Amino acid sequence: MLFAIIDGDDVGQEIEAHLLANDVSGFVRTSETISATIESLASHTSRVTGVTVVSTGGDSILLQVSENSIARLSDELEALQRPGQFTFSVGVGATLRESFIALRMAKTSGKCRITIYSEV
């Protein structure tokens, strides 16, 4: 069983911009949009055979994924990307640590991508 971490791209910057501008309504609107998007992503991914949603929170989702479900999950996630609206990066690994490292690699290599942990 593998783990996958899905994390929204540039979400913190958008939230921080509202905070710095004292924009309460913008903060609330953005937070609600992020929450709805994460719930929708969790719902879609949970329908993929071999994928279980472990947790959702903020702009992140933690999944458990069977090895033979990675390709189907990747296809589903690619179809759910919304450039210009909401994108996310994904890290996949055998442990939470490996998944987090893969997520950081996805974020630092351009975002809006899925990276599978590799020792190489």
C-alpha positions as YAML, in Angstrom:
chain: A
units: angstrom
residues:
- id: 1
  name: MET
  ca: [0.00, 0.00, 0.00]
- id: 2
  name: LEU
  ca: [1.27, 3.47, -0.91]
- id: 3
  name: PHE
  ca: [0.43, 6.93, 0.34]
- id: 4
  name: ALA
  ca: [-0.41, 9.96, -1.80]
- id: 5
  name: ILE
  ca: [-0.51, 13.53, -0.55]
- id: 6
  name: ILE
  ca: [-2.46, 16.05, -2.61]
- id: 7
  name: ASP
  ca: [-1.74, 19.71, -1.81]
- id: 8
  name: GLY
  ca: [-3.10, 22.88, -3.39]
- id: 9
  name: ASP
  ca: [-0.61, 25.06, -5.28]
- id: 10
  name: ASP
  ca: [-0.09, 28.68, -4.15]
- id: 11
  name: VAL
  ca: [-3.07, 28.53, -1.78]
- id: 12
  name: GLY
  ca: [-1.14, 30.08, 1.10]
- id: 13
  name: GLN
  ca: [-0.16, 33.09, -0.99]
- id: 14
  name: GLU
  ca: [-3.76, 33.75, -1.96]
- id: 15
  name: ILE
  ca: [-4.96, 33.50, 1.66]
- id: 16
  name: GLU
  ca: [-2.09, 35.70, 2.88]
- id: 17
  name: ALA
  ca: [-2.94, 38.39, 0.31]
- id: 18
  name: HIS
  ca: [-6.45, 38.65, 1.77]
- id: 19
  name: LEU
  ca: [-5.09, 38.78, 5.32]
- id: 20
  name: LEU
  ca: [-2.58, 41.51, 4.49]
- id: 21
  name: ALA
  ca: [-5.28, 43.53, 2.72]
- id: 22
  name: ASN
  ca: [-7.69, 43.16, 5.66]
- id: 23
  name: ASP
  ca: [-10.10, 41.62, 3.14]
- id: 24
  name: VAL
  ca: [-12.46, 39.55, 5.27]
- id: 25
  name: SER
  ca: [-14.95, 38.79, 2.51]
- id: 26
  name: GLY
  ca: [-12.16, 37.77, 0.11]
- id: 27
  name: PHE
  ca: [-10.63, 35.55, 2.79]
- id: 28
  name: VAL
  ca: [-13.97, 33.86, 3.46]
- id: 29
  name: ARG
  ca: [-14.76, 33.44, -0.24]
- id: 30
  name: THR
  ca: [-11.33, 31.95, -0.99]
- id: 31
  name: SER
  ca: [-11.47, 29.64, 2.05]
- id: 32
  name: GLU
  ca: [-14.90, 28.38, 1.04]
- id: 33
  name: THR
  ca: [-13.74, 27.78, -2.54]
- id: 34
  name: ILE
  ca: [-10.67, 25.88, -1.34]
- id: 35
  name: SER
  ca: [-12.76, 23.74, 1.04]
- id: 36
  name: ALA
  ca: [-15.31, 22.92, -1.67]
- id: 37
  name: THR
  ca: [-12.56, 22.06, -4.17]
- id: 38
  name: ILE
  ca: [-10.76, 19.79, -1.70]
- id: 39
  name: GLU
  ca: [-14.01, 18.00, -0.85]
- id: 40
  name: SER
  ca: [-14.71, 17.51, -4.56]
- id: 41
  name: LEU
  ca: [-11.20, 16.15, -5.15]
- id: 42
  name: ALA
  ca: [-11.59, 13.77, -2.19]
- id: 43
  name: SER
  ca: [-14.93, 12.58, -3.53]
- id: 44
  name: HIS
  ca: [-13.55, 11.95, -7.03]
- id: 45
  name: THR
  ca: [-10.42, 10.17, -5.82]
- id: 46
  name: SER
  ca: [-12.38, 7.94, -3.42]
- id: 47
  name: ARG
  ca: [-14.28, 6.52, -6.41]
- id: 48
  name: VAL
  ca: [-11.06, 5.13, -7.89]
- id: 49
  name: THR
  ca: [-10.77, 1.41, -7.09]
- id: 50
  name: GLY
  ca: [-7.94, 0.82, -4.62]
- id: 51
  name: VAL
  ca: [-7.91, 4.39, -3.28]
- id: 52
  name: THR
  ca: [-9.00, 5.33, 0.25]
- id: 53
  name: VAL
  ca: [-9.23, 8.88, 1.60]
- id: 54
  name: VAL
  ca: [-7.47, 8.89, 4.97]
- id: 55
  name: SER
  ca: [-7.83, 12.59, 5.80]
- id: 56
  name: THR
  ca: [-8.67, 16.00, 4.39]
- id: 57
  name: GLY
  ca: [-7.72, 19.33, 5.90]
- id: 58
  name: GLY
  ca: [-6.99, 22.83, 4.70]
- id: 59
  name: ASP
  ca: [-5.81, 22.44, 1.11]
- id: 60
  name: SER
  ca: [-4.52, 18.87, 1.50]
- id: 61
  name: ILE
  ca: [-5.72, 15.29, 1.15]
- id: 62
  name: LEU
  ca: [-3.99, 12.12, 2.36]
- id: 63
  name: LEU
  ca: [-4.79, 8.94, 0.43]
- id: 64
  name: GLN
  ca: [-3.87, 5.28, 0.73]
- id: 65
  name: VAL
  ca: [-3.40, 3.78, -2.72]
- id: 66
  name: SER
  ca: [-2.83, 0.23, -3.91]
- id: 67
  name: GLU
  ca: [0.13, -0.05, -6.28]
- id: 68
  name: ASN
  ca: [-2.05, -1.21, -9.18]
- id: 69
  name: SER
  ca: [-4.29, 1.89, -8.77]
- id: 70
  name: ILE
  ca: [-1.58, 4.52, -9.31]
- id: 71
  name: ALA
  ca: [-2.17, 4.85, -13.06]
- id: 72
  name: ARG
  ca: [-5.95, 5.23, -12.66]
- id: 73
  name: LEU
  ca: [-5.48, 7.74, -9.83]
- id: 74
  name: SER
  ca: [-2.97, 9.74, -11.91]
- id: 75
  name: ASP
  ca: [-5.40, 9.87, -14.84]
- id: 76
  name: GLU
  ca: [-8.23, 11.03, -12.56]
- id: 77
  name: LEU
  ca: [-6.08, 13.71, -10.93]
- id: 78
  name: GLU
  ca: [-4.77, 15.02, -14.25]
- id: 79
  name: ALA
  ca: [-8.37, 15.45, -15.44]
- id: 80
  name: LEU
  ca: [-9.23, 17.42, -12.28]
- id: 81
  name: GLN
  ca: [-6.46, 20.04, -12.60]
- id: 82
  name: ARG
  ca: [-7.89, 23.53, -13.27]
- id: 83
  name: PRO
  ca: [-5.02, 25.78, -14.45]
- id: 84
  name: GLY
  ca: [-5.85, 29.41, -13.78]
- id: 85
  name: GLN
  ca: [-8.35, 28.42, -11.07]
- id: 86
  name: PHE
  ca: [-6.99, 25.74, -8.76]
- id: 87
  name: THR
  ca: [-4.06, 23.41, -9.30]
- id: 88
  name: PHE
  ca: [-2.44, 20.93, -6.99]
- id: 89
  name: SER
  ca: [0.68, 18.87, -6.66]
- id: 90
  name: VAL
  ca: [0.83, 15.23, -5.59]
- id: 91
  name: GLY
  ca: [3.53, 13.16, -3.93]
- id: 92
  name: VAL
  ca: [3.36, 9.35, -3.85]
- id: 93
  name: GLY
  ca: [5.53, 7.03, -1.78]
- id: 94
  name: ALA
  ca: [5.64, 3.88, 0.33]
- id: 95
  name: THR
  ca: [5.65, 5.91, 3.57]
- id: 96
  name: LEU
  ca: [4.35, 9.29, 4.65]
- id: 97
  name: ARG
  ca: [7.92, 10.59, 4.61]
- id: 98
  name: GLU
  ca: [8.52, 9.40, 1.05]
- id: 99
  name: SER
  ca: [5.17, 10.88, -0.03]
- id: 100
  name: PHE
  ca: [6.09, 14.22, 1.52]
- id: 101
  name: ILE
  ca: [9.50, 14.23, -0.17]
- id: 102
  name: ALA
  ca: [7.83, 13.44, -3.51]
- id: 103
  name: LEU
  ca: [5.32, 16.25, -2.89]
- id: 104
  name: ARG
  ca: [8.14, 18.73, -2.21]
- id: 105
  name: MET
  ca: [9.83, 17.56, -5.42]
- id: 106
  name: ALA
  ca: [6.59, 18.14, -7.35]
- id: 107
  name: LYS
  ca: [6.22, 21.63, -5.88]
- id: 108
  name: THR
  ca: [9.82, 22.68, -6.49]
- id: 109
  name: SER
  ca: [9.89, 21.35, -10.05]
- id: 110
  name: GLY
  ca: [6.98, 23.41, -11.34]
- id: 111
  name: LYS
  ca: [3.84, 22.45, -9.40]
- id: 112
  name: CYS
  ca: [0.64, 21.09, -10.97]
- id: 113
  name: ARG
  ca: [2.21, 17.62, -11.24]
- id: 114
  name: ILE
  ca: [2.36, 14.16, -9.73]
- id: 115
  name: THR
  ca: [5.70, 12.85, -8.50]
- id: 116
  name: ILE
  ca: [6.40, 9.30, -7.35]
- id: 117
  name: TYR
  ca: [9.20, 8.91, -4.81]
- id: 118
  name: SER
  ca: [12.41, 7.42, -6.10]
- id: 119
  name: GLU
  ca: [15.76, 6.98, -4.37]
- id: 120
  name: VAL
  ca: [17.56, 8.03, -7.56]
...
